[in-house]
mmCIF file of C-alpha atoms in Angstrom:
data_model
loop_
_atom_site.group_PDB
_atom_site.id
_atom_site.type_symbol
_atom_site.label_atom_id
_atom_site.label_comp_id
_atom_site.label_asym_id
_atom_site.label_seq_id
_atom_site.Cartn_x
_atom_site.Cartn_y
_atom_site.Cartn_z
ATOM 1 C CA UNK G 1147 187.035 -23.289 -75.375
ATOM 2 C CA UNK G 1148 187.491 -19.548 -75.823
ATOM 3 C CA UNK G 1149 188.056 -18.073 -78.926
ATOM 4 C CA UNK G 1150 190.984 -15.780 -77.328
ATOM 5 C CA UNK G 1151 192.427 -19.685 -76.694
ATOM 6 C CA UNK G 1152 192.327 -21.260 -79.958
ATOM 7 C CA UNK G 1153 193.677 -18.161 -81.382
ATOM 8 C CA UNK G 1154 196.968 -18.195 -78.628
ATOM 9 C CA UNK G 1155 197.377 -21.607 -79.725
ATOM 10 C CA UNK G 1156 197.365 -21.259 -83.246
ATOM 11 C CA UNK G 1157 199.878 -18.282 -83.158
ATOM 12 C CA UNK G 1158 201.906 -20.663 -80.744
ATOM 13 C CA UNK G 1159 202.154 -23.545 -83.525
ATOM 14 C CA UNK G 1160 204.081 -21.006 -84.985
ATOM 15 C CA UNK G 1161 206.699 -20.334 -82.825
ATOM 16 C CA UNK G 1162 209.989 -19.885 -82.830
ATOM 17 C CA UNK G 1163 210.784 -22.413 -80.447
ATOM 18 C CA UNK G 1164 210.839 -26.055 -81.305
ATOM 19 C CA UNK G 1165 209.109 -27.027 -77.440
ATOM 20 C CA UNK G 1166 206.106 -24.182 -77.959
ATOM 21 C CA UNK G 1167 205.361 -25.577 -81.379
ATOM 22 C CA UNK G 1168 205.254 -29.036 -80.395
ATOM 23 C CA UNK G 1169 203.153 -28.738 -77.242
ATOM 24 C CA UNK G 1170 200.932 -26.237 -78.472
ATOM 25 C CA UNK G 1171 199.729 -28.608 -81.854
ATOM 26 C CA UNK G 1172 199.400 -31.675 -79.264
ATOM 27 C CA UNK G 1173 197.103 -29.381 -77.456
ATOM 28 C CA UNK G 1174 195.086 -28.350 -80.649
ATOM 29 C CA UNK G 1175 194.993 -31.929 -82.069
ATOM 30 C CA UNK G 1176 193.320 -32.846 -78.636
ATOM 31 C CA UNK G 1177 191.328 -29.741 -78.658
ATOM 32 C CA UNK G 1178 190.176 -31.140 -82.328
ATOM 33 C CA UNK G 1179 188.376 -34.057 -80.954
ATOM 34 C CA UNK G 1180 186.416 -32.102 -78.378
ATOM 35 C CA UNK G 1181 186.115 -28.366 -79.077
ATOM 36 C CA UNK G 1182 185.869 -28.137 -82.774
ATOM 37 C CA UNK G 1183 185.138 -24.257 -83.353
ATOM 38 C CA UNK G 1184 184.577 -21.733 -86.749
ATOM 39 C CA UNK G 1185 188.045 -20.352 -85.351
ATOM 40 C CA UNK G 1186 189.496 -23.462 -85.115
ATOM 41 C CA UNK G 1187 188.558 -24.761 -88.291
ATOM 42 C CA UNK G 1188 190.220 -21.835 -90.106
ATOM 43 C CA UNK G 1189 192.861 -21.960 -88.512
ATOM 44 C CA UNK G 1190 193.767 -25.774 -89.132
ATOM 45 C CA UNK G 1191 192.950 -25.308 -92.216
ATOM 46 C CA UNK G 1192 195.393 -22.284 -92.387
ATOM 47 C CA UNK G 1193 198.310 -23.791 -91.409
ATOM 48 C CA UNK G 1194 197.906 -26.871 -93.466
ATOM 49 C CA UNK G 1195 199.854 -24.342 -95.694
ATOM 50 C CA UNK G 1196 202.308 -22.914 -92.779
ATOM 51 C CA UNK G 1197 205.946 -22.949 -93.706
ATOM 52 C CA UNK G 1198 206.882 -25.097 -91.036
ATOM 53 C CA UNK G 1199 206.572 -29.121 -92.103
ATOM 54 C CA UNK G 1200 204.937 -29.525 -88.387
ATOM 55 C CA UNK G 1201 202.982 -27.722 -87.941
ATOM 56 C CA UNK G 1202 201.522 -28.636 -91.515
ATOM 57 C CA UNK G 1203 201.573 -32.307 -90.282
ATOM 58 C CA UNK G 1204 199.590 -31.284 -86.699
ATOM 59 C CA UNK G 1205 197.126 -29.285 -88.436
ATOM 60 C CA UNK G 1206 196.428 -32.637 -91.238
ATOM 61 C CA UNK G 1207 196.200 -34.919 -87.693
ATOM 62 C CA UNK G 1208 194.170 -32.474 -85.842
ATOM 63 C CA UNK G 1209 191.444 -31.649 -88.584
ATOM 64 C CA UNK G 1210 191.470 -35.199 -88.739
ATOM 65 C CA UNK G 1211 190.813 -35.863 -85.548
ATOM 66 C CA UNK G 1212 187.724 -33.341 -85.313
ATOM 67 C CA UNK G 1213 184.402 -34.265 -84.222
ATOM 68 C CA UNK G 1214 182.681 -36.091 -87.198
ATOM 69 C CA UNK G 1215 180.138 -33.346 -87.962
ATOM 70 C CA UNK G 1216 182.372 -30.437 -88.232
ATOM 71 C CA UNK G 1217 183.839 -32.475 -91.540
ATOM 72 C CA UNK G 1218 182.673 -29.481 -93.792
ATOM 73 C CA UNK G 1219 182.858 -29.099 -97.487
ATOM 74 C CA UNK G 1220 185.281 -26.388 -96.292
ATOM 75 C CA UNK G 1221 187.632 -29.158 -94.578
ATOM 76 C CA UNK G 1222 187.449 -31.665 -97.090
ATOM 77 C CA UNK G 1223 188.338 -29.094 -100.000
ATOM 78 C CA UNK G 1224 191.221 -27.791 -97.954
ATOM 79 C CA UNK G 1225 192.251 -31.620 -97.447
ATOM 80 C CA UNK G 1226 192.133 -31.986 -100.921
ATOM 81 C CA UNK G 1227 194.266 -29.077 -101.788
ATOM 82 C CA UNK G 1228 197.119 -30.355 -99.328
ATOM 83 C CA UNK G 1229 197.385 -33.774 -100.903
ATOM 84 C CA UNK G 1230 198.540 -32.480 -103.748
ATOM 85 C CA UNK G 1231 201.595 -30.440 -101.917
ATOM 86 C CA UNK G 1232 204.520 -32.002 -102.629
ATOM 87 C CA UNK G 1233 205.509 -32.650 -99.346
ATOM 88 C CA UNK G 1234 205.218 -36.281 -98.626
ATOM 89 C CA UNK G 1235 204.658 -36.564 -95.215
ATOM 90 C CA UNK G 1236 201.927 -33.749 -95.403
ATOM 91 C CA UNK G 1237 200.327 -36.238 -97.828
ATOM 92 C CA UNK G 1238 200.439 -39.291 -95.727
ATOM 93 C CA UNK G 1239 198.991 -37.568 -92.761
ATOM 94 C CA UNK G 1240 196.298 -35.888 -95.141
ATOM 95 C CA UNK G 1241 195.154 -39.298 -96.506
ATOM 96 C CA UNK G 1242 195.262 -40.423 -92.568
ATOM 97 C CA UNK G 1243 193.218 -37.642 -91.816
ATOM 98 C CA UNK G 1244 190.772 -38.846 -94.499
ATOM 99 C CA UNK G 1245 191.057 -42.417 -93.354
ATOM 100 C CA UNK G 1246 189.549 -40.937 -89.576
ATOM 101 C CA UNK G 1247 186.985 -39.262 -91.105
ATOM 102 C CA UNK G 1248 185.716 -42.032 -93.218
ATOM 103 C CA UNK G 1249 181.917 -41.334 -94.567
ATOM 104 C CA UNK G 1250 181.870 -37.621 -93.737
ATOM 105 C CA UNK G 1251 184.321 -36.785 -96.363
ATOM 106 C CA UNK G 1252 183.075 -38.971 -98.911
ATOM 107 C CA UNK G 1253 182.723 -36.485 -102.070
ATOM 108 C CA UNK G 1254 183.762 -37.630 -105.924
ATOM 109 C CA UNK G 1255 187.062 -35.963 -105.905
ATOM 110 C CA UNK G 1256 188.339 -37.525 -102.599
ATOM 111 C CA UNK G 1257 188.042 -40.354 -104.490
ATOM 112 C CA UNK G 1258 189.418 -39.273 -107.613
ATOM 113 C CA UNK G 1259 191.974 -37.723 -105.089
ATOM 114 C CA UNK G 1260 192.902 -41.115 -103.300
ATOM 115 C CA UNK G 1261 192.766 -43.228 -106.745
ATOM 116 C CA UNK G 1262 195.807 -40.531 -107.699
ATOM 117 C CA UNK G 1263 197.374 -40.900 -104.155
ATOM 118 C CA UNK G 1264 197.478 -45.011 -105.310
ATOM 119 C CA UNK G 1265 200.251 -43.707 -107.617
ATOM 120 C CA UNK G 1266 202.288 -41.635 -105.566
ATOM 121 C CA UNK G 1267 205.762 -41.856 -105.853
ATOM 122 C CA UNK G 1268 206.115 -42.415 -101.866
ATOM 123 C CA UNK G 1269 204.635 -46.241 -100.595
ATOM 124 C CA UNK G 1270 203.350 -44.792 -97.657
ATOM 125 C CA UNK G 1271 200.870 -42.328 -99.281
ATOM 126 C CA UNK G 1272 199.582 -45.309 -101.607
ATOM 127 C CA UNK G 1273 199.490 -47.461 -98.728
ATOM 128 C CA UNK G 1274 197.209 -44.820 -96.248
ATOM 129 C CA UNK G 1275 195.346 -43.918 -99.610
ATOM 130 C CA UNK G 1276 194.354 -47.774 -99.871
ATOM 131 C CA UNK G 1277 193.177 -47.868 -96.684
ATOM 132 C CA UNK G 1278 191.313 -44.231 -97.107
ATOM 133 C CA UNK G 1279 189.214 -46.031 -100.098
ATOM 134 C CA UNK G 1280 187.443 -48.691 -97.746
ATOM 135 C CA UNK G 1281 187.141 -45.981 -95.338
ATOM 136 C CA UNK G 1282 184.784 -43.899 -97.246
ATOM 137 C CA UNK G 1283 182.382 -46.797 -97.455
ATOM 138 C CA UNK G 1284 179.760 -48.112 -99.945
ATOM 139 C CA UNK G 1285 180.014 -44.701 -102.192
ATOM 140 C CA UNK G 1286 183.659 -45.771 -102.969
ATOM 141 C CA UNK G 1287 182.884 -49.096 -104.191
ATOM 142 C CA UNK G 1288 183.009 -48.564 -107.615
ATOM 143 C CA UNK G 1289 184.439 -49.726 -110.197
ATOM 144 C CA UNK G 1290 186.963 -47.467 -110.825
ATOM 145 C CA UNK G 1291 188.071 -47.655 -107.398
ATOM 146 C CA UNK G 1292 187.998 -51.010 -107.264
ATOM 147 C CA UNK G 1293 190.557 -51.579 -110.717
ATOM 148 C CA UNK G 1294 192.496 -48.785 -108.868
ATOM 149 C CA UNK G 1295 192.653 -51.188 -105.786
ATOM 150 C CA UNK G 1296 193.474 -54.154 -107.559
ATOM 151 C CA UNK G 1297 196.514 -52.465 -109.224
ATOM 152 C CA UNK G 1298 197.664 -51.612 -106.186
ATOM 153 C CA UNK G 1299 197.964 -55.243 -105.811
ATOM 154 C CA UNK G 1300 200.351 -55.308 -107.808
ATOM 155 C CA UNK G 1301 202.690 -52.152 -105.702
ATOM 156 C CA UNK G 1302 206.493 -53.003 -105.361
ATOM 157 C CA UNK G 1303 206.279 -52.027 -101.619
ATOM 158 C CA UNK G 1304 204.365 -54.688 -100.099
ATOM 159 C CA UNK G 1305 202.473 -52.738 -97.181
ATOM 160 C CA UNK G 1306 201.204 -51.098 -100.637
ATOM 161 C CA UNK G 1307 200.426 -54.352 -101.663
ATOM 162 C CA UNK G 1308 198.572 -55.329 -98.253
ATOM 163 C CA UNK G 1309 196.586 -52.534 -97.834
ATOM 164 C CA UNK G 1310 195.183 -52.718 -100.915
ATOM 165 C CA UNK G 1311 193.974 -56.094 -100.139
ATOM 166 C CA UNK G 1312 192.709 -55.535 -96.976
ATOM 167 C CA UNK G 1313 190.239 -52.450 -98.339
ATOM 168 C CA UNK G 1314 189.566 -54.880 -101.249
ATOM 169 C CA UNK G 1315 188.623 -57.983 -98.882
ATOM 170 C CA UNK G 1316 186.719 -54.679 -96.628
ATOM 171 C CA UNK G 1317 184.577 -54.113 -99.436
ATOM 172 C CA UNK G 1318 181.332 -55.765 -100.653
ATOM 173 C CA UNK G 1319 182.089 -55.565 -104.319
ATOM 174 C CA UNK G 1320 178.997 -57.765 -105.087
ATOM 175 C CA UNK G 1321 176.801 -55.065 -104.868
ATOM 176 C CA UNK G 1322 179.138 -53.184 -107.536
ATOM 177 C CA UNK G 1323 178.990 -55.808 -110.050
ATOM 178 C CA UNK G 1324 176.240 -54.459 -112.210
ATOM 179 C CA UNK G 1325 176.584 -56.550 -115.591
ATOM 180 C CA UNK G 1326 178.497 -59.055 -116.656
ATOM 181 C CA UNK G 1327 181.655 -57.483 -117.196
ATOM 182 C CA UNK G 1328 181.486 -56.319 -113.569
ATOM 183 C CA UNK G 1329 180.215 -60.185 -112.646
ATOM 184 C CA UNK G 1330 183.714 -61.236 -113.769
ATOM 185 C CA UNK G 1331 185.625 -59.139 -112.082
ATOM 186 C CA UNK G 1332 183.884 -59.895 -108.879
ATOM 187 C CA UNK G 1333 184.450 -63.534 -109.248
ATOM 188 C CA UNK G 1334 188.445 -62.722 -110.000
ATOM 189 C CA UNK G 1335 189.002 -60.354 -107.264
ATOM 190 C CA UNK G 1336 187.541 -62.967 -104.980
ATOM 191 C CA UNK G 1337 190.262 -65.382 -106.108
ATOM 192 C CA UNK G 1338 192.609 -62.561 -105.267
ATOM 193 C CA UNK G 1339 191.338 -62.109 -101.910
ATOM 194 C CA UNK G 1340 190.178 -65.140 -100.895
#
């Protein structure tokens, strides 16, 4: 895809016009999966702080749905930096976005990130943050993440409460369980889960 392309489609996710910006971030969210450019990149990453709620939420789904190598330091720090906007939805569809990417964003301060997102004040950022952890793969299974997990158990919004099960059920804790502290915990979160 040509440069001169990405760059029309950027300024159109913009727009004044409800229509243009709508079609035009369905078009780069497709274009993510496929044609995953320097241009592009910036871009997305860009208007993860645009003014418009939209296009903020298109550019979280379309980095999100890039081609697994062009997850970049770059694109995970700029993920990182939006899930801590206070806009809610931005922050569900940024821990989506890290639930796609899985391994290739796996760095200590997603993690530290998500275990904060399993405290957020809206259910459905703990709930996609929960299912972010098991996501990320062997590197997240730790114990920290795993206590983190298991209070989440404990959520008043029960898709909170499922989620956090699911990545906990996901997960081979064994190989986590170190010493014998660890040991127990292992054994109890199997009674949880199983």
């Amino acid at each position: 895809v040509a440069p001169a392309v990405i760059n029309g489609l950027l300024a159109a996710v913009g727009d004044e016009h409800i229509k243009v910006r709508y079609r035009a971030a369905r078009v780069l969210v497709a274009l993510a999966g496929r044609a995953v450019t320097p241009d592009l990149v910036k871009g997305l990453l860009a208007k993860l702080h645009d003014n418009d709620d939209y296009v903020r939420y298109h550019a979280a789904a379309a980095l999100g749905g890039m081609d697994k190598s062009a997850v970049t330091p770059d694109v995970v720090k700029g993920l990182l930096a939006a899930l801590r906007e206070k806009d809610q939805l931005l922050r569900q569809n940024v821990a989506e976005a890290l639930v796609i990417m899985g391994t290739n964003a796996v760095t200590p301060d997603v993690i530290n990130r998500l275990l904060a997102a399993l405290r957020d004040k809206q259910y459905f950022v703990r709930a996609n943050a929960a299912k972010a952890l098991v996501k990320l793969g062997g590197r997240a299974v730790a114990p920290n993440v795993i206590n983190g997990l298991l209070a989440a158990l404990g959520d008043e919004h029960n898709n909170v409460r499922s989620r956090a099960a699911q990545s906990l059920a996901k997960m081979d804790v064994s190989e986590s369980a170190d010493d014998e502290n660890d040991g127990r915990k292992y054994h109890q979160l199997k009674k949880v889960i199983w």
